[in-house]
PDB file of C-alpha atoms in Angstrom:
ATOM      1  CA  UNK A 421     337.422  96.562  55.033  1.00 45.00           C
ATOM      2  CA  UNK A 422     340.286  98.391  56.658  1.00 45.00           C
ATOM      3  CA  UNK A 423     337.870  99.927  59.230  1.00 47.00           C
ATOM      4  CA  UNK A 424     336.423  96.486  59.986  1.00 50.00           C
ATOM      5  CA  UNK A 425     339.859  95.058  60.614  1.00 48.00           C
ATOM      6  CA  UNK A 426     340.784  97.810  63.056  1.00 57.00           C
ATOM      7  CA  UNK A 427     337.407  97.330  64.781  1.00 58.00           C
ATOM      8  CA  UNK A 428     338.168  93.606  65.180  1.00 57.00           C
ATOM      9  CA  UNK A 429     341.608  94.466  66.519  1.00 54.00           C
ATOM     10  CA  UNK A 430     340.031  96.831  69.039  1.00 52.00           C
ATOM     11  CA  UNK A 431     337.613  94.111  70.164  1.00 57.00           C
ATOM     12  CA  UNK A 432     340.503  91.677  70.554  1.00 58.00           C
ATOM     13  CA  UNK A 433     342.495  94.260  72.461  1.00 54.00           C
ATOM     14  CA  UNK A 434     339.578  94.945  74.791  1.00 68.00           C
ATOM     15  CA  UNK A 435     339.041  91.235  75.367  1.00 65.00           C
ATOM     16  CA  UNK A 436     342.724  90.766  76.176  1.00 68.00           C
ATOM     17  CA  UNK A 437     342.647  93.656  78.614  1.00 69.00           C
ATOM     18  CA  UNK A 438     339.526  92.261  80.274  1.00 64.00           C
ATOM     19  CA  UNK A 439     341.172  88.898  80.892  1.00 68.00           C
ATOM     20  CA  UNK A 440     343.893  90.556  82.992  1.00 66.00           C
ATOM     21  CA  UNK A 441     341.697  93.200  84.648  1.00 62.00           C
ATOM     22  CA  UNK A 442     341.129  91.260  87.879  1.00 61.00           C
ATOM     23  CA  UNK A 443     344.807  90.468  88.243  1.00 65.00           C
ATOM     24  CA  UNK A 444     346.042  94.017  87.782  1.00 67.00           C
ATOM     25  CA  UNK A 445     343.277  96.557  88.295  1.00 71.00           C
ATOM     26  CA  UNK A 446     340.350  95.101  90.238  1.00 76.00           C
ATOM     27  CA  UNK A 447     341.571  96.142  93.678  1.00 82.00           C
ATOM     28  CA  UNK A 448     342.177  99.728  92.524  1.00 82.00           C
ATOM     29  CA  UNK A 449     338.751  99.749  90.914  1.00 82.00           C
ATOM     30  CA  UNK A 450     337.190  98.540  94.169  1.00 84.00           C
ATOM     31  CA  UNK A 451     338.943 101.266  96.161  1.00 86.00           C
ATOM     32  CA  UNK A 452     337.766 103.985  93.767  1.00 86.00           C
ATOM     33  CA  UNK A 453     334.203 102.621  93.767  1.00 86.00           C
ATOM     34  CA  UNK A 454     334.260 102.614  97.566  1.00 86.00           C
ATOM     35  CA  UNK A 455     335.453 106.209  97.671  1.00 86.00           C
ATOM     36  CA  UNK A 456     332.782 107.170  95.131  1.00 87.00           C
ATOM     37  CA  UNK A 457     330.012 105.564  97.159  1.00 86.00           C
ATOM     38  CA  UNK A 458     331.178 107.487 100.220  1.00 86.00           C
ATOM     39  CA  UNK A 459     330.714 110.881  98.540  1.00 87.00           C
ATOM     40  CA  UNK A 460     327.894 112.996  99.869  1.00 89.00           C
ATOM     41  CA  UNK A 461     324.760 113.000  97.750  1.00 91.00           C
ATOM     42  CA  UNK A 462     322.690 115.972  96.658  1.00 94.00           C
ATOM     43  CA  UNK A 463     320.233 115.161  99.451  1.00 94.00           C
ATOM     44  CA  UNK A 464     323.116 115.132 101.956  1.00 92.00           C
ATOM     45  CA  UNK A 465     324.130 118.619 100.824  1.00 91.00           C
ATOM     46  CA  UNK A 466     320.554 119.832 101.124  1.00 94.00           C
ATOM     47  CA  UNK A 467     320.458 118.479 104.688  1.00 92.00           C
ATOM     48  CA  UNK A 468     323.798 120.150 105.460  1.00 91.00           C
ATOM     49  CA  UNK A 469     322.355 123.475 104.349  1.00 93.00           C
ATOM     50  CA  UNK A 470     319.635 123.049 106.991  1.00 94.00           C
ATOM     51  CA  UNK A 471     322.185 122.802 109.823  1.00 92.00           C
ATOM     52  CA  UNK A 472     322.118 125.762 112.204  1.00 94.00           C
ATOM     53  CA  UNK A 473     325.533 125.302 113.786  1.00 92.00           C
ATOM     54  CA  UNK A 474     328.850 123.605 113.204  1.00 91.00           C
ATOM     55  CA  UNK A 475     327.905 121.056 115.871  1.00 90.00           C
ATOM     56  CA  UNK A 476     324.860 120.176 113.733  1.00 92.00           C
ATOM     57  CA  UNK A 477     327.192 119.728 110.753  1.00 90.00           C
ATOM     58  CA  UNK A 478     329.434 117.461 112.819  1.00 89.00           C
ATOM     59  CA  UNK A 479     326.471 115.382 114.010  1.00 89.00           C
ATOM     60  CA  UNK A 480     325.123 115.073 110.469  1.00 90.00           C
ATOM     61  CA  UNK A 481     328.503 113.992 109.100  1.00 88.00           C
ATOM     62  CA  UNK A 482     328.823 111.340 111.819  1.00 87.00           C
ATOM     63  CA  UNK A 483     325.929 109.493 110.171  1.00 87.00           C
ATOM     64  CA  UNK A 484     327.861 109.325 106.872  1.00 87.00           C
ATOM     65  CA  UNK A 485     331.138 107.721 105.835  1.00 85.00           C
ATOM     66  CA  UNK A 486     332.812 110.912 107.053  1.00 82.00           C
ATOM     67  CA  UNK A 487     331.710 110.180 110.622  1.00 78.00           C
ATOM     68  CA  UNK A 488     335.077 109.818 112.303  1.00 82.00           C
ATOM     69  CA  UNK A 489     337.103 112.597 110.729  1.00 83.00           C
ATOM     70  CA  UNK A 490     335.801 115.219 113.193  1.00 85.00           C
ATOM     71  CA  UNK A 491     335.473 112.958 116.225  1.00 82.00           C
ATOM     72  CA  UNK A 492     338.617 114.202 118.010  1.00 84.00           C
ATOM     73  CA  UNK A 493     337.965 117.884 117.359  1.00 85.00           C
ATOM     74  CA  UNK A 494     337.183 119.819 120.530  1.00 83.00           C
ATOM     75  CA  UNK A 495     336.751 123.361 119.200  1.00 86.00           C
ATOM     76  CA  UNK A 496     334.962 123.250 115.884  1.00 89.00           C
ATOM     77  CA  UNK A 497     335.433 126.055 113.356  1.00 91.00           C
ATOM     78  CA  UNK A 498     335.262 126.178 109.539  1.00 92.00           C
ATOM     79  CA  UNK A 499     339.052 126.168 109.148  1.00 91.00           C
ATOM     80  CA  UNK A 500     339.305 122.979 111.213  1.00 90.00           C
ATOM     81  CA  UNK A 501     336.634 121.274 109.132  1.00 90.00           C
ATOM     82  CA  UNK A 502     338.496 122.185 105.931  1.00 90.00           C
ATOM     83  CA  UNK A 503     341.804 121.029 107.424  1.00 90.00           C
ATOM     84  CA  UNK A 504     340.385 117.692 108.583  1.00 90.00           C
ATOM     85  CA  UNK A 505     338.556 117.092 105.287  1.00 89.00           C
ATOM     86  CA  UNK A 506     341.741 117.857 103.353  1.00 92.00           C
ATOM     87  CA  UNK A 507     343.726 115.553 105.633  1.00 91.00           C
ATOM     88  CA  UNK A 508     341.239 112.746 104.998  1.00 90.00           C
ATOM     89  CA  UNK A 509     341.368 113.336 101.238  1.00 91.00           C
ATOM     90  CA  UNK A 510     345.174 113.179 101.271  1.00 93.00           C
ATOM     91  CA  UNK A 511     345.144 109.962 103.335  1.00 92.00           C
ATOM     92  CA  UNK A 512     342.696 108.321 100.934  1.00 91.00           C
ATOM     93  CA  UNK A 513     344.698 109.556  97.950  1.00 93.00           C
ATOM     94  CA  UNK A 514     347.929 108.175  99.417  1.00 93.00           C
ATOM     95  CA  UNK A 515     346.227 104.846 100.116  1.00 92.00           C
ATOM     96  CA  UNK A 516     345.063 104.662  96.509  1.00 91.00           C
ATOM     97  CA  UNK A 517     348.521 105.581  95.179  1.00 91.00           C
ATOM     98  CA  UNK A 518     350.117 102.988  97.459  1.00 90.00           C
ATOM     99  CA  UNK A 519     347.929 100.263  96.005  1.00 88.00           C
ATOM    100  CA  UNK A 520     347.817 101.462  92.393  1.00 86.00           C
ATOM    101  CA  UNK A 521     349.443  99.800  89.455  1.00 83.00           C
ATOM    102  CA  UNK A 522     352.108 101.560  87.449  1.00 84.00           C
ATOM    103  CA  UNK A 523     349.795 103.332  84.984  1.00 84.00           C
ATOM    104  CA  UNK A 524     347.285 104.516  87.592  1.00 86.00           C
ATOM    105  CA  UNK A 525     350.084 105.577  89.918  1.00 88.00           C
ATOM    106  CA  UNK A 526     351.628 107.726  87.166  1.00 90.00           C
ATOM    107  CA  UNK A 527     348.243 109.307  86.477  1.00 90.00           C
ATOM    108  CA  UNK A 528     347.623 109.993  90.169  1.00 91.00           C
ATOM    109  CA  UNK A 529     351.064 111.570  90.520  1.00 92.00           C
ATOM    110  CA  UNK A 530     350.235 113.799  87.550  1.00 93.00           C
ATOM    111  CA  UNK A 531     347.132 115.024  89.429  1.00 93.00           C
ATOM    112  CA  UNK A 532     349.406 116.368  92.177  1.00 94.00           C
ATOM    113  CA  UNK A 533     351.436 118.585  89.837  1.00 93.00           C
ATOM    114  CA  UNK A 534     349.211 121.706  90.095  1.00 95.00           C
ATOM    115  CA  UNK A 535     349.434 121.525  93.900  1.00 95.00           C
ATOM    116  CA  UNK A 536     353.213 121.117  93.683  1.00 92.00           C
ATOM    117  CA  UNK A 537     353.548 124.131  91.393  1.00 90.00           C
ATOM    118  CA  UNK A 538     351.339 126.209  93.695  1.00 92.00           C
ATOM    119  CA  UNK A 539     353.512 125.227  96.653  1.00 90.00           C
ATOM    120  CA  UNK A 540     356.680 126.122  94.763  1.00 85.00           C
ATOM    121  CA  UNK A 541     355.259 129.537  93.876  1.00 84.00           C
ATOM    122  CA  UNK A 542     354.182 130.090  97.501  1.00 87.00           C
ATOM    123  CA  UNK A 543     357.598 129.181  98.890  1.00 82.00           C
ATOM    124  CA  UNK A 544     359.455 131.102  96.177  1.00 78.00           C
ATOM    125  CA  UNK A 545     357.442 134.265  96.626  1.00 78.00           C
ATOM    126  CA  UNK A 546     357.636 134.053 100.411  1.00 80.00           C
ATOM    127  CA  UNK A 547     361.378 133.466 100.537  1.00 73.00           C
ATOM    128  CA  UNK A 548     362.267 136.110  97.928  1.00 71.00           C
ATOM    129  CA  UNK A 549     360.213 138.734  99.791  1.00 75.00           C
ATOM    130  CA  UNK A 550     361.396 137.458 103.192  1.00 72.00           C
ATOM    131  CA  UNK A 551     357.747 137.341 104.298  1.00 68.00           C
ATOM    132  CA  UNK A 552     358.039 134.351 106.569  1.00 71.00           C
ATOM    133  CA  UNK A 553     360.350 131.649 107.724  1.00 80.00           C
ATOM    134  CA  UNK A 554     360.586 128.546 105.574  1.00 79.00           C
ATOM    135  CA  UNK A 555     358.817 126.461 108.219  1.00 83.00           C
ATOM    136  CA  UNK A 556     355.813 128.843 108.227  1.00 87.00           C
ATOM    137  CA  UNK A 557     355.682 128.780 104.436  1.00 86.00           C
ATOM    138  CA  UNK A 558     355.788 124.983 104.397  1.00 88.00           C
ATOM    139  CA  UNK A 559     352.918 124.887 106.894  1.00 89.00           C
ATOM    140  CA  UNK A 560     350.881 127.002 104.469  1.00 90.00           C
ATOM    141  CA  UNK A 561     351.538 124.607 101.577  1.00 92.00           C
ATOM    142  CA  UNK A 562     348.803 122.242 100.428  1.00 94.00           C
ATOM    143  CA  UNK A 563     349.542 118.668 101.550  1.00 94.00           C
ATOM    144  CA  UNK A 564     348.798 117.258  98.078  1.00 94.00           C
ATOM    145  CA  UNK A 565     351.662 119.349  96.713  1.00 92.00           C
ATOM    146  CA  UNK A 566     354.314 118.381  99.229  1.00 91.00           C
ATOM    147  CA  UNK A 567     357.390 116.636  97.864  1.00 88.00           C
ATOM    148  CA  UNK A 568     360.818 115.930  99.265  1.00 85.00           C
ATOM    149  CA  UNK A 569     362.731 118.532  97.256  1.00 83.00           C
ATOM    150  CA  UNK A 570     360.449 121.329  98.485  1.00 83.00           C
ATOM    151  CA  UNK A 571     361.872 120.887 101.977  1.00 80.00           C
ATOM    152  CA  UNK A 572     365.344 121.820 100.706  1.00 79.00           C
ATOM    153  CA  UNK A 573     364.314 125.074  99.056  1.00 74.00           C
ATOM    154  CA  UNK A 574     366.188 127.082 101.682  1.00 68.00           C
ATOM    155  CA  UNK A 575     369.588 126.029 100.319  1.00 71.00           C
ATOM    156  CA  UNK A 576     369.198 128.159  97.210  1.00 71.00           C
ATOM    157  CA  UNK A 577     370.034 131.849  97.333  1.00 68.00           C
ATOM    158  CA  UNK A 578     368.991 132.746  93.774  1.00 70.00           C
ATOM    159  CA  UNK A 579     366.147 131.535  91.553  1.00 69.00           C
ATOM    160  CA  UNK A 580     368.665 129.940  89.158  1.00 73.00           C
ATOM    161  CA  UNK A 581     370.244 128.033  92.066  1.00 76.00           C
ATOM    162  CA  UNK A 582     366.772 127.003  93.161  1.00 75.00           C
ATOM    163  CA  UNK A 583     366.189 125.348  89.810  1.00 75.00           C
ATOM    164  CA  UNK A 584     369.625 123.759  89.582  1.00 77.00           C
ATOM    165  CA  UNK A 585     369.717 122.456  93.167  1.00 74.00           C
ATOM    166  CA  UNK A 586     366.085 121.753  93.941  1.00 75.00           C
ATOM    167  CA  UNK A 587     363.556 121.918  91.107  1.00 80.00           C
ATOM    168  CA  UNK A 588     365.467 119.948  88.482  1.00 80.00           C
ATOM    169  CA  UNK A 589     365.100 116.789  90.595  1.00 80.00           C
ATOM    170  CA  UNK A 590     361.481 117.441  91.544  1.00 83.00           C
ATOM    171  CA  UNK A 591     358.491 115.769  89.881  1.00 85.00           C
ATOM    172  CA  UNK A 592     357.573 119.121  88.289  1.00 86.00           C
ATOM    173  CA  UNK A 593     361.092 120.172  87.288  1.00 82.00           C
ATOM    174  CA  UNK A 594     360.330 119.606  83.610  1.00 83.00           C
ATOM    175  CA  UNK A 595     357.803 122.458  83.702  1.00 81.00           C
ATOM    176  CA  UNK A 596     360.522 124.903  84.770  1.00 76.00           C
ATOM    177  CA  UNK A 597     363.166 123.702  82.303  1.00 73.00           C
ATOM    178  CA  UNK A 598     362.646 126.548  79.793  1.00 71.00           C
ATOM    179  CA  UNK A 599     361.988 129.247  82.363  1.00 68.00           C
ATOM    180  CA  UNK A 600     364.412 132.168  82.099  1.00 59.00           C
ATOM    181  CA  UNK A 601     365.562 132.658  85.689  1.00 59.00           C
ATOM    182  CA  UNK A 602     367.913 135.425  84.643  1.00 57.00           C
ATOM    183  CA  UNK A 603     364.906 137.595  83.749  1.00 55.00           C
ATOM    184  CA  UNK A 604     363.367 137.170  87.161  1.00 54.00           C
ATOM    185  CA  UNK A 605     363.701 140.190  89.407  1.00 51.00           C
ATOM    186  CA  UNK A 606     364.387 139.550  93.058  1.00 45.00           C
TER     187      UNK A 606
END
């Protein structure tokens, strides 16, 4: 009987959620469904493999939902295609986040955390080894992992200062909370 009661409660909960779905989540659902329908199919990938040049790839993609993302590119190379595809992904992601409800927005922000951590590691390793200027390191960062505090990384002179001045306020600061910066060799 106890299992039946919890099953009834789950049904009631689902019904309640369904009555508010259109008011809170339908637009987000429509955006995601639109993005999903724009993905290339297996047949599209097979056709892409038959392309003999990057111009053929560009022409093929123009017939899909990706048609415009390479339209302004004069000199086509693989790096440019990756850059433009990434730029489009970030724009679509930001559009979805901008229109998402609170729960979906929190989830989408969580998806950015690995990119943020990778960017922090890139900037940290580059600045501690004096490999490049901060602006060059920031250019190398993935756009999905960019966040405001990353731009101020240059104010810290030690890893401990970096945490106290920059990372603690960042969206991924909680992941560095127990890190022993004193043990880190410069």
